[in-house]
Short mmCIF file of N, CA and C and ligand atoms in Angstrom, two decimals:
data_model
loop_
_atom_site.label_atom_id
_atom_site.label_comp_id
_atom_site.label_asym_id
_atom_site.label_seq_id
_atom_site.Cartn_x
_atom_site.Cartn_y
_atom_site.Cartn_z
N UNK A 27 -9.12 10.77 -38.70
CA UNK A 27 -7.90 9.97 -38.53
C UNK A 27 -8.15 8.54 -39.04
N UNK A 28 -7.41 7.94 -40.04
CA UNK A 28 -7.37 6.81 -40.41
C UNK A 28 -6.91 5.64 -38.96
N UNK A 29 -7.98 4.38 -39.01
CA UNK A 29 -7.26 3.38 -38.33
C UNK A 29 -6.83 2.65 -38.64
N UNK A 30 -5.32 2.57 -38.58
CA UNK A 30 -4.67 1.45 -39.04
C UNK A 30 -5.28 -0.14 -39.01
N UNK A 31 -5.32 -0.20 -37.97
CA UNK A 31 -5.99 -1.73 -37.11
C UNK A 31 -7.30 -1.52 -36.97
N UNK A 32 -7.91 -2.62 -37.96
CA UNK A 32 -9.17 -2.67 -38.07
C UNK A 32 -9.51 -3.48 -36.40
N UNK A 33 -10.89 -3.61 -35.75
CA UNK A 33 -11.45 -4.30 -34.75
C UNK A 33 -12.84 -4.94 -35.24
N UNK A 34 -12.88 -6.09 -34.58
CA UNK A 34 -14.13 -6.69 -34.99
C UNK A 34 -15.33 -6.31 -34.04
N UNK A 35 -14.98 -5.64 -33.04
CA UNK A 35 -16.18 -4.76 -32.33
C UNK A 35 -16.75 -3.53 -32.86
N UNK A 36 -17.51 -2.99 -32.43
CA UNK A 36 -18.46 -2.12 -32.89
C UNK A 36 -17.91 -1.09 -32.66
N UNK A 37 -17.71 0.26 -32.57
CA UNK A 37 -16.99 1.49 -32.12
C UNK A 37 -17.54 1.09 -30.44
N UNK A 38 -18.67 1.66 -30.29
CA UNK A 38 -18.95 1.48 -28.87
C UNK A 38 -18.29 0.32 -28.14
N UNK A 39 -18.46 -0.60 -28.49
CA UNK A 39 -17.20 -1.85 -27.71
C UNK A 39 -16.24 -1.28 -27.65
N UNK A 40 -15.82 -1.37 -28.64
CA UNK A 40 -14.02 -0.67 -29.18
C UNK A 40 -13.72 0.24 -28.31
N UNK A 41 -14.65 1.40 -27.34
CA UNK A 41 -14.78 2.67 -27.02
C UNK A 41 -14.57 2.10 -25.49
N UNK A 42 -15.46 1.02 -25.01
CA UNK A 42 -15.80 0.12 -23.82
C UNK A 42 -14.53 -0.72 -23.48
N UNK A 43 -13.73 -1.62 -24.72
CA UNK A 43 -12.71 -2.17 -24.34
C UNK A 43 -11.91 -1.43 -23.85
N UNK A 44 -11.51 -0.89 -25.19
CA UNK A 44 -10.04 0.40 -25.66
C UNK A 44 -9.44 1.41 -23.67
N UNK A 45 -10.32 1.43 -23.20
CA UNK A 45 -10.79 2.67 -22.40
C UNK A 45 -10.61 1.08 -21.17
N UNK A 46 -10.88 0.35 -20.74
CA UNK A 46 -10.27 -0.31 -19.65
C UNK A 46 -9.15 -0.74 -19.83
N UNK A 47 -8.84 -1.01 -21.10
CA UNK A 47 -7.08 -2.38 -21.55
C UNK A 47 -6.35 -0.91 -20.90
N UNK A 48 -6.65 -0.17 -21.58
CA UNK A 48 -5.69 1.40 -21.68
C UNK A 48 -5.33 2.05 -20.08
N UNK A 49 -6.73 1.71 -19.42
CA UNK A 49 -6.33 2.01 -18.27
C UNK A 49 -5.61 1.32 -17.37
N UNK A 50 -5.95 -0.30 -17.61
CA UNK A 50 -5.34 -1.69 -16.97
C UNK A 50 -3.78 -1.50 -17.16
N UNK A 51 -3.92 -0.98 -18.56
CA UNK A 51 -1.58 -0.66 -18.63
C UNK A 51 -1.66 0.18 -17.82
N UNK A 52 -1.58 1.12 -17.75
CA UNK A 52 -0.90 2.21 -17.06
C UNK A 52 -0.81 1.71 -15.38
N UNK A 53 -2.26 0.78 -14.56
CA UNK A 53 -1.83 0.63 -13.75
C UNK A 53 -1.44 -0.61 -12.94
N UNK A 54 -0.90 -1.06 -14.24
CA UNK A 54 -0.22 -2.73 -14.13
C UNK A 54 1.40 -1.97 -14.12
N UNK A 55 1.54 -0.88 -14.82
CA UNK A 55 3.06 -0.51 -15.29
C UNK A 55 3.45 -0.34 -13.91
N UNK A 56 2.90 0.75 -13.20
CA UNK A 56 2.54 1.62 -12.25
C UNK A 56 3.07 0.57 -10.96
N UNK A 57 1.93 -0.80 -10.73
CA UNK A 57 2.33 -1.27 -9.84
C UNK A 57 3.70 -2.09 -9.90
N UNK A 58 4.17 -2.56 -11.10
CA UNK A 58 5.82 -3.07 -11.40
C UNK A 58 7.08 -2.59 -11.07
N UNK A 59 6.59 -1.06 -11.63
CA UNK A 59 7.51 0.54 -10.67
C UNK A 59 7.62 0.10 -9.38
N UNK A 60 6.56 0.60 -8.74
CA UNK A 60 6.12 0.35 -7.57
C UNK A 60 6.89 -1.00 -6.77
N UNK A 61 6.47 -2.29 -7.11
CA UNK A 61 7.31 -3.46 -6.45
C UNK A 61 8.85 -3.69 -6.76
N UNK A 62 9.57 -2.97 -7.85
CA UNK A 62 10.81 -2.57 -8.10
C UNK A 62 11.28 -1.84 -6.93
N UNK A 63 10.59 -0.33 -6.78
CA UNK A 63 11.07 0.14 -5.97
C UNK A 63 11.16 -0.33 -4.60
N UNK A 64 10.52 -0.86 -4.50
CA UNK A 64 10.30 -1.42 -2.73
C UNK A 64 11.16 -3.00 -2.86
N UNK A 65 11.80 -3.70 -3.96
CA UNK A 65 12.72 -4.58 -4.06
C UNK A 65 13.72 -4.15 -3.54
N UNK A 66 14.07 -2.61 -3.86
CA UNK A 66 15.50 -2.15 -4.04
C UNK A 66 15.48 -1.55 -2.55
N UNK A 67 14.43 -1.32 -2.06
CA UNK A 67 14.56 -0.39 -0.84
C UNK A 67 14.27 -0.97 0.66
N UNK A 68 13.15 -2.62 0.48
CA UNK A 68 13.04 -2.64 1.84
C UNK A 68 14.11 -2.87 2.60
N UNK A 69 14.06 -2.93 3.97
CA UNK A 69 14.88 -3.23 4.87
C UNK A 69 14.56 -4.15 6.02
N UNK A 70 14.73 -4.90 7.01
CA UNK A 70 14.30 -5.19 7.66
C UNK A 70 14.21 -6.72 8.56
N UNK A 71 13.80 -7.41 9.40
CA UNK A 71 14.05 -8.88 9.81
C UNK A 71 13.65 -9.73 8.51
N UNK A 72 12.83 -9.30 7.82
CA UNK A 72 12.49 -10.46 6.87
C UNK A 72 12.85 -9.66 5.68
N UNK A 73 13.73 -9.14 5.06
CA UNK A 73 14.58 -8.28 4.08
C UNK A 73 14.20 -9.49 2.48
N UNK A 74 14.77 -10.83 2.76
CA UNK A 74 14.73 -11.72 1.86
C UNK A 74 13.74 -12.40 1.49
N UNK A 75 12.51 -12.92 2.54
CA UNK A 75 11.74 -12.87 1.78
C UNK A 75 10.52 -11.98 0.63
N UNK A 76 10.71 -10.59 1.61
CA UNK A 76 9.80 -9.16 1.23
C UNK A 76 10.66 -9.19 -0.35
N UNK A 77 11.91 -9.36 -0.13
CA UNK A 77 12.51 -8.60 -1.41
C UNK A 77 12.69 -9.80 -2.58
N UNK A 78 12.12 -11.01 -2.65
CA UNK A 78 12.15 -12.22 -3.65
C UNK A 78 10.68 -12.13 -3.90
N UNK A 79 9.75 -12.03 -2.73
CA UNK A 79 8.37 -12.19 -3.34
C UNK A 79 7.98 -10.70 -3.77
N UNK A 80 8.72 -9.26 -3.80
CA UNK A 80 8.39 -8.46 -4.93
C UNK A 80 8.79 -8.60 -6.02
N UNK A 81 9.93 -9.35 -6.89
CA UNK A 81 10.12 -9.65 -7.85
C UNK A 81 8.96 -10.88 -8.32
N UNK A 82 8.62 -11.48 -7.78
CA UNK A 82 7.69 -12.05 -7.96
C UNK A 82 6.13 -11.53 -8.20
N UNK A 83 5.66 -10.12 -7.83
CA UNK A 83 5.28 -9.33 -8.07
C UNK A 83 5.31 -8.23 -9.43
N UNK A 84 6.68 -8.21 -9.39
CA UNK A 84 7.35 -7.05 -10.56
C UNK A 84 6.72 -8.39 -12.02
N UNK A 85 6.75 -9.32 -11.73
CA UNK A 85 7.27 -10.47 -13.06
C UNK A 85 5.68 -10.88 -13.55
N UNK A 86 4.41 -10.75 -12.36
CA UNK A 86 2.75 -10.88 -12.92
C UNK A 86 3.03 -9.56 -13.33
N UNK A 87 2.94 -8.31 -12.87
CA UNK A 87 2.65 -7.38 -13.08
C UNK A 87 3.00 -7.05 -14.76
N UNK A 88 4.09 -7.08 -14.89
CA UNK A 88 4.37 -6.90 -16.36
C UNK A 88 4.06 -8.18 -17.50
N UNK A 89 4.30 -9.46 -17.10
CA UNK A 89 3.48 -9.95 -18.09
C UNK A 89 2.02 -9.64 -18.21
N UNK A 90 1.25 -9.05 -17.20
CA UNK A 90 0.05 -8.52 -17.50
C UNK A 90 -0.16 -7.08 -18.07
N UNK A 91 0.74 -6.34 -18.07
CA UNK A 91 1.23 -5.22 -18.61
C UNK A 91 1.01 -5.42 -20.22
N UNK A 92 1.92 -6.59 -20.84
CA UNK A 92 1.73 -7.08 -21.89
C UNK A 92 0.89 -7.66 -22.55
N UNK A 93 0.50 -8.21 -21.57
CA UNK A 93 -1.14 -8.93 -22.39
C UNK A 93 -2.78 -7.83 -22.52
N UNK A 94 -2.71 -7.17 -21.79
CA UNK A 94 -3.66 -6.06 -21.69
C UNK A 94 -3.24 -4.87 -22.84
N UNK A 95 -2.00 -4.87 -22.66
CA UNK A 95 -1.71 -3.61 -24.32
C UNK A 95 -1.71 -4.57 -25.47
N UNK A 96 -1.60 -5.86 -25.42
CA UNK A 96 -1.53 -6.39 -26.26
C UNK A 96 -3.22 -6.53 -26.89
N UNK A 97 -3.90 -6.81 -25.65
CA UNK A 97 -5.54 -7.25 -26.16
C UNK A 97 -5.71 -5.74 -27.17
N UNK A 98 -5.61 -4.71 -26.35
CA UNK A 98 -5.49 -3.52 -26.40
C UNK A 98 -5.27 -2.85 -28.10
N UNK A 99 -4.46 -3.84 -28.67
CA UNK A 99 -3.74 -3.51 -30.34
C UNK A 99 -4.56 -4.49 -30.94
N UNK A 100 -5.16 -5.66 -30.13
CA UNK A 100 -5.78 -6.81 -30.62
C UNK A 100 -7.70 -6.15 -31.14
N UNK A 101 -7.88 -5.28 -30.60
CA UNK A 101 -9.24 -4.68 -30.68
C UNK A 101 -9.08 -2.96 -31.53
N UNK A 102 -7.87 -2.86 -31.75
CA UNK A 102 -7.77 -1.60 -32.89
C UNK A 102 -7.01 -0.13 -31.94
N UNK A 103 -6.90 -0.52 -30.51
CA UNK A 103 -6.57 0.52 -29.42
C UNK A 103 -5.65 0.50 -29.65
N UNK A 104 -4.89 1.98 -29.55
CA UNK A 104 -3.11 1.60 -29.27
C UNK A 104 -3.34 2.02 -27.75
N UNK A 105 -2.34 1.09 -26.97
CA UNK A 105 -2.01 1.35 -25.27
C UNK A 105 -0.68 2.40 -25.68
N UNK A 106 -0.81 3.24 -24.68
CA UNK A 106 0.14 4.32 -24.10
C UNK A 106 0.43 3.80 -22.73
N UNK A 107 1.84 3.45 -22.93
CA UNK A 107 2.70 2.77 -21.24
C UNK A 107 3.84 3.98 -21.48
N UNK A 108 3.57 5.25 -21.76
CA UNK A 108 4.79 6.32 -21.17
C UNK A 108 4.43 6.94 -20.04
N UNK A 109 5.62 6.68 -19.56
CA UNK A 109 6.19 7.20 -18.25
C UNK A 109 5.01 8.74 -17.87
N UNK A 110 4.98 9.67 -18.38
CA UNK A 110 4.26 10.65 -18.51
C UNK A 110 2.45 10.66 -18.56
N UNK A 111 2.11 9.05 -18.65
CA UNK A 111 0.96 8.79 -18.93
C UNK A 111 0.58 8.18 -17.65
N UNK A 112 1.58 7.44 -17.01
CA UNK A 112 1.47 6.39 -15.98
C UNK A 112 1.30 7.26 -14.74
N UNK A 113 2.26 8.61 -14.29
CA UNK A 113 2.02 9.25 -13.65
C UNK A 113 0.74 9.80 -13.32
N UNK A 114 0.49 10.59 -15.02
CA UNK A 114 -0.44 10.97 -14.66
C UNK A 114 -2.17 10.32 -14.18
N UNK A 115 -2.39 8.88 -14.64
CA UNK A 115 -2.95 8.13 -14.57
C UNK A 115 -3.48 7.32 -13.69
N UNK A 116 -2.12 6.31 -13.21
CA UNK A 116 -2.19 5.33 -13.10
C UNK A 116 -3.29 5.25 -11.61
N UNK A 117 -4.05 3.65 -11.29
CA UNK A 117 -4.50 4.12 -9.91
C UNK A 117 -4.15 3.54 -8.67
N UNK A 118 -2.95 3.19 -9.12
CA UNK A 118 -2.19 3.02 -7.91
C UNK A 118 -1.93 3.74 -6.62
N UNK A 119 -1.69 3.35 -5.62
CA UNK A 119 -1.98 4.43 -4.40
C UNK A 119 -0.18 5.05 -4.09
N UNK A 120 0.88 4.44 -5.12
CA UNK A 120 2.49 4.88 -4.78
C UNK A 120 2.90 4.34 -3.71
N UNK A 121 3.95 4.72 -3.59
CA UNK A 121 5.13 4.06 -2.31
C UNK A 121 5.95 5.20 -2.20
N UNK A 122 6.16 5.56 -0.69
CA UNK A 122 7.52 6.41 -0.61
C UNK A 122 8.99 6.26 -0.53
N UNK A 123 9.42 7.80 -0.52
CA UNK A 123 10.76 7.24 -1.09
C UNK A 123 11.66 6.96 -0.10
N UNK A 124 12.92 6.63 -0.43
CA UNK A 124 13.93 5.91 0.66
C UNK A 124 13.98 4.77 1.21
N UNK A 125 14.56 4.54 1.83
CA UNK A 125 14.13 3.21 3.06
C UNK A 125 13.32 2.98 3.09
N UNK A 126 12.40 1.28 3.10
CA UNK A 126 11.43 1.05 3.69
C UNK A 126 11.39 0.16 4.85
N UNK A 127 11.01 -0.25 6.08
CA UNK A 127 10.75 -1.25 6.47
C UNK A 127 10.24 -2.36 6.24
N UNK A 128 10.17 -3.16 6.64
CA UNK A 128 10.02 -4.93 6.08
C UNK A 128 8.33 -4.64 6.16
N UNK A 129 7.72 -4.54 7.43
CA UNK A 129 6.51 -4.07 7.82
C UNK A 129 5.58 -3.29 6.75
N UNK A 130 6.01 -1.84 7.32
CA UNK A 130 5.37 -1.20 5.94
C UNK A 130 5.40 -1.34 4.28
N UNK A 131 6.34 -1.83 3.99
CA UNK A 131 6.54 -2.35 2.67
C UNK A 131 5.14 -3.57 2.32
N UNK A 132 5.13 -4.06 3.02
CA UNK A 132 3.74 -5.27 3.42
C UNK A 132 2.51 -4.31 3.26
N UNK A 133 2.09 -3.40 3.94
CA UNK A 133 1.47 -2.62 4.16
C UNK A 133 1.20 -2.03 2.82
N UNK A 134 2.15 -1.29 2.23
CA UNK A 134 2.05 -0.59 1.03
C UNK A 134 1.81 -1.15 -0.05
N UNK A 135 2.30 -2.65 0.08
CA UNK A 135 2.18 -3.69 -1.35
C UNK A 135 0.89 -4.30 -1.03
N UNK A 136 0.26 -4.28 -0.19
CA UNK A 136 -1.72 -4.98 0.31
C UNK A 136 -2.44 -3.66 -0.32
N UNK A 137 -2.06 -2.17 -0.09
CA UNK A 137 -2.86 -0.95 -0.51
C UNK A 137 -2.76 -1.21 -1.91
N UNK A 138 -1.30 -1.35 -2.01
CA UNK A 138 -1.31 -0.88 -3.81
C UNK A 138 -2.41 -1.94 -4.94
N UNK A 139 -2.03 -3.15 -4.34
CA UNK A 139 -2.97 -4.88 -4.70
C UNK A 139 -4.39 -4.57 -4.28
N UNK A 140 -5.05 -3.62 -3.61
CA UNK A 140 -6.17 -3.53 -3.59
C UNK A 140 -6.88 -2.90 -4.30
N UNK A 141 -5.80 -1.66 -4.28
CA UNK A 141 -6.79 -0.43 -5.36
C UNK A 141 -6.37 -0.96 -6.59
N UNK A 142 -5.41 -1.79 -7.00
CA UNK A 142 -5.72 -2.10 -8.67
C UNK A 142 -6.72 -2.89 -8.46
N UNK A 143 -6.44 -3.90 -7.90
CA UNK A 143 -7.84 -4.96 -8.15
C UNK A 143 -9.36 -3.95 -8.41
N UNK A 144 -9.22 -3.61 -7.22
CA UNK A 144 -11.18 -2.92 -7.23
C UNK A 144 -11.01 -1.88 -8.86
N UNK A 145 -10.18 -1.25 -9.43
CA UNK A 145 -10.11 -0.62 -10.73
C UNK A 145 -10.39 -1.97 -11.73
N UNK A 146 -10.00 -3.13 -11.46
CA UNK A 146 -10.13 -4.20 -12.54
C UNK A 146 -11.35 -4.26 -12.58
N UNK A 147 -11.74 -4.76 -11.60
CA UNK A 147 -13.12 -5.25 -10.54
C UNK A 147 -14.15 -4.46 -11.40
N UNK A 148 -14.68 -3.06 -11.11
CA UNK A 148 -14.77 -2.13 -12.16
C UNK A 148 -14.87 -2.38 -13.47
N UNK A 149 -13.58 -2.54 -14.30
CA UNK A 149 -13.63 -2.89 -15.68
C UNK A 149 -14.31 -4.27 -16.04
N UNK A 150 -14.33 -5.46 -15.08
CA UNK A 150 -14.83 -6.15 -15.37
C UNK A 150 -16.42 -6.19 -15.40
N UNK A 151 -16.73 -5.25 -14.96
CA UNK A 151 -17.98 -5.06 -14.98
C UNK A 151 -18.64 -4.37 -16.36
N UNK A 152 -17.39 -3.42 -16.65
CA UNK A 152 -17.62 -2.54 -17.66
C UNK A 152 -17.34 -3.25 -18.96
N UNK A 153 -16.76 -4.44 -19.02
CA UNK A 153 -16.42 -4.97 -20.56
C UNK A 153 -17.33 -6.48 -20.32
N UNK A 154 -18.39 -6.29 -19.42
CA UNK A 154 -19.49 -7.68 -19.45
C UNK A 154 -19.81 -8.00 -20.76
N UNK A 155 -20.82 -6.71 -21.24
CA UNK A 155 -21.34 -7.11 -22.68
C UNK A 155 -21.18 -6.59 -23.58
N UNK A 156 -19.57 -5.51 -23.24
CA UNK A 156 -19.14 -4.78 -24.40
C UNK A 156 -17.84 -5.84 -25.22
N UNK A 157 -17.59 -6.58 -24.23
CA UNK A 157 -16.51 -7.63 -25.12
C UNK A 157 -16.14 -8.54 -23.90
N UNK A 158 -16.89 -9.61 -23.78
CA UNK A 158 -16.18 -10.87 -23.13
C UNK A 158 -14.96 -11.47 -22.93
N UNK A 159 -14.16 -11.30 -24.25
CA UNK A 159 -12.70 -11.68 -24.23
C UNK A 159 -11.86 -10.84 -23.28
N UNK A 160 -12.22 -9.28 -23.73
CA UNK A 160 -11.26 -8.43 -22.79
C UNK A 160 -11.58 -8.93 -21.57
N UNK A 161 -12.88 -8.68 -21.22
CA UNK A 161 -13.23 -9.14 -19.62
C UNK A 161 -12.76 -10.24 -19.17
N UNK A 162 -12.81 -11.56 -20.16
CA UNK A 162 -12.38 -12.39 -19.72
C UNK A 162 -10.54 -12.40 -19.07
N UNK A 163 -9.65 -11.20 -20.12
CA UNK A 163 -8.52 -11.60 -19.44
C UNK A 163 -7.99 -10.16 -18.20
N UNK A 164 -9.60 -9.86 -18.26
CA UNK A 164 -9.06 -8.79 -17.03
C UNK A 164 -9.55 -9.99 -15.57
N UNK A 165 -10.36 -11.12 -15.76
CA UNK A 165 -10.61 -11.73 -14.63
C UNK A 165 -9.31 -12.38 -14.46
N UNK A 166 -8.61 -13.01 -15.48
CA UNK A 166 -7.50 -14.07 -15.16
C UNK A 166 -6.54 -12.68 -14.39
N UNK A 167 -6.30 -11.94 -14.44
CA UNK A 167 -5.54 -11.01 -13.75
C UNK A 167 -5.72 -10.53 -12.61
N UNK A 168 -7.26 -10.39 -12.23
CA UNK A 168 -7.51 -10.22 -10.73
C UNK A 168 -7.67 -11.41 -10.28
N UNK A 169 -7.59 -12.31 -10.76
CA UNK A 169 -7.91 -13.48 -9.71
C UNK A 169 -6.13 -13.77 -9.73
N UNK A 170 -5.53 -13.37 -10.46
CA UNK A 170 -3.93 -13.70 -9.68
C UNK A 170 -3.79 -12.67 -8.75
N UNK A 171 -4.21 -11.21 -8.98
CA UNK A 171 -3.67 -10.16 -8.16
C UNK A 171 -4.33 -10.51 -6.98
N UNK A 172 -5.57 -11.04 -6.68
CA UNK A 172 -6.20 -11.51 -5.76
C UNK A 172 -5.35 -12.55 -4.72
N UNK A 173 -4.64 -13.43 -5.48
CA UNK A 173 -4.14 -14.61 -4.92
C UNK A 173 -2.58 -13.71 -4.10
N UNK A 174 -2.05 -13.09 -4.93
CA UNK A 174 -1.10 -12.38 -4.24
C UNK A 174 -1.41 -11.18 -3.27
N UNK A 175 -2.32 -10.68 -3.17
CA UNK A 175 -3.49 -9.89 -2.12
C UNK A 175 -3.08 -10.67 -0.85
N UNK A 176 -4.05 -11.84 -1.21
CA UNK A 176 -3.48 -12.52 -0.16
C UNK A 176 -2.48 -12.76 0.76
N UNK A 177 -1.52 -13.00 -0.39
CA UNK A 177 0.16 -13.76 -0.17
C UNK A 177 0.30 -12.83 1.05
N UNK A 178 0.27 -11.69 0.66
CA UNK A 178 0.96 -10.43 0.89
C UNK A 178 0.64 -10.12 1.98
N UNK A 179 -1.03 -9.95 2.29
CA UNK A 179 -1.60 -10.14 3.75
C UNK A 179 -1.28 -10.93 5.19
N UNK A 180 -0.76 -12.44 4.56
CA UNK A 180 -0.51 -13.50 5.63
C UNK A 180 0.48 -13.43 5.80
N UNK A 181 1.55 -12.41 5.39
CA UNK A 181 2.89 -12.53 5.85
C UNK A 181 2.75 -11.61 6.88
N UNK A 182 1.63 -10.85 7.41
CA UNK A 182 1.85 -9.86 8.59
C UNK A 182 1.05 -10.62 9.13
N UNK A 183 -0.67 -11.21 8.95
CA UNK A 183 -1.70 -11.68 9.49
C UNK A 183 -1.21 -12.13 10.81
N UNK A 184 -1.85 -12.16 11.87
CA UNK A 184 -2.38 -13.07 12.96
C UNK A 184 -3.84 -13.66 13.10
N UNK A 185 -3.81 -14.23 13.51
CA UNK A 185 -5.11 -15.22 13.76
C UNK A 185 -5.89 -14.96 15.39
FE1 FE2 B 1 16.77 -7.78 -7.84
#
């Protein structure tokens, strides 16, 4: 197979990047789904703030969506973000359907922010000395998903 898009990494990099950016879409897409759905669905005493700070959620998630398929075309990879790929893929932990409560919606958006992170967490380990740049913008992404980890935590937290 001819590659269109040449890369200035080595195959093995290329093999090392290609293979985290690729996985980073699917479950950046994954978690955007995900905080969409629980926009449209929670319910509950705190309805307005749960449902402004998942759009706020939905809005990192996909500009990081973009920048990771983008590194992704930037190193010779094409990213696959179909629907059919994300399912099968992604490592998001999901959300159920219907109604949610204000509560569990909290709950489900701390699970989902964890298991991507520790998958980044992971890749960042894995693109140390196969390509710095990728790694570098898989850190700027967990250290936001990190910061909203947080967010997300102290709205149930007690002390
Ligand atoms: Fe909305």
């Amino acid at each position: 197979m001819t590659q269109p898009i040449t890369s200035t990494l080595d195959p093995e990099q290329q093999r090392i990047a290609g293979e985290a950016l690729r996985g980073t879409v699917v479950d950046l897409i994954d978690l955007s789904l995900i905080a969409k759905q629980a926009h449209w669905n929670v319910i509950g005493r705190n309805f307005r703030s749960v449902h402004l700070a998942l759009d706020e959620l939905v809005t990192a998630a996909r500009e990081f969506t973009d920048s990771a398929a983008e590194r992704a075309t930037a190193v010779g990879v094409s990213p696959d973000g179909r629907a059919a790929t994300v399912a099968e893929k992604s490592g998001a932990i999901g959300f159920p359907d219907g109604w949610q409560q204000d509560t569990e919606v909290i709950d489900a958006v701390v699970g989902n922010l964890a298991a991507v992170i520790s998958r980044l967490r992971e890749r960042i380990d894995a693109t140390e000395k196969a390509d710095p740049v990728t790694q570098d913008l898989f850190i700027e992404i967990a250290a936001r998903l990190e910061q909203l980890h947080w967010m997300w935590q102290a709205q149930l937290a007690t002390a």
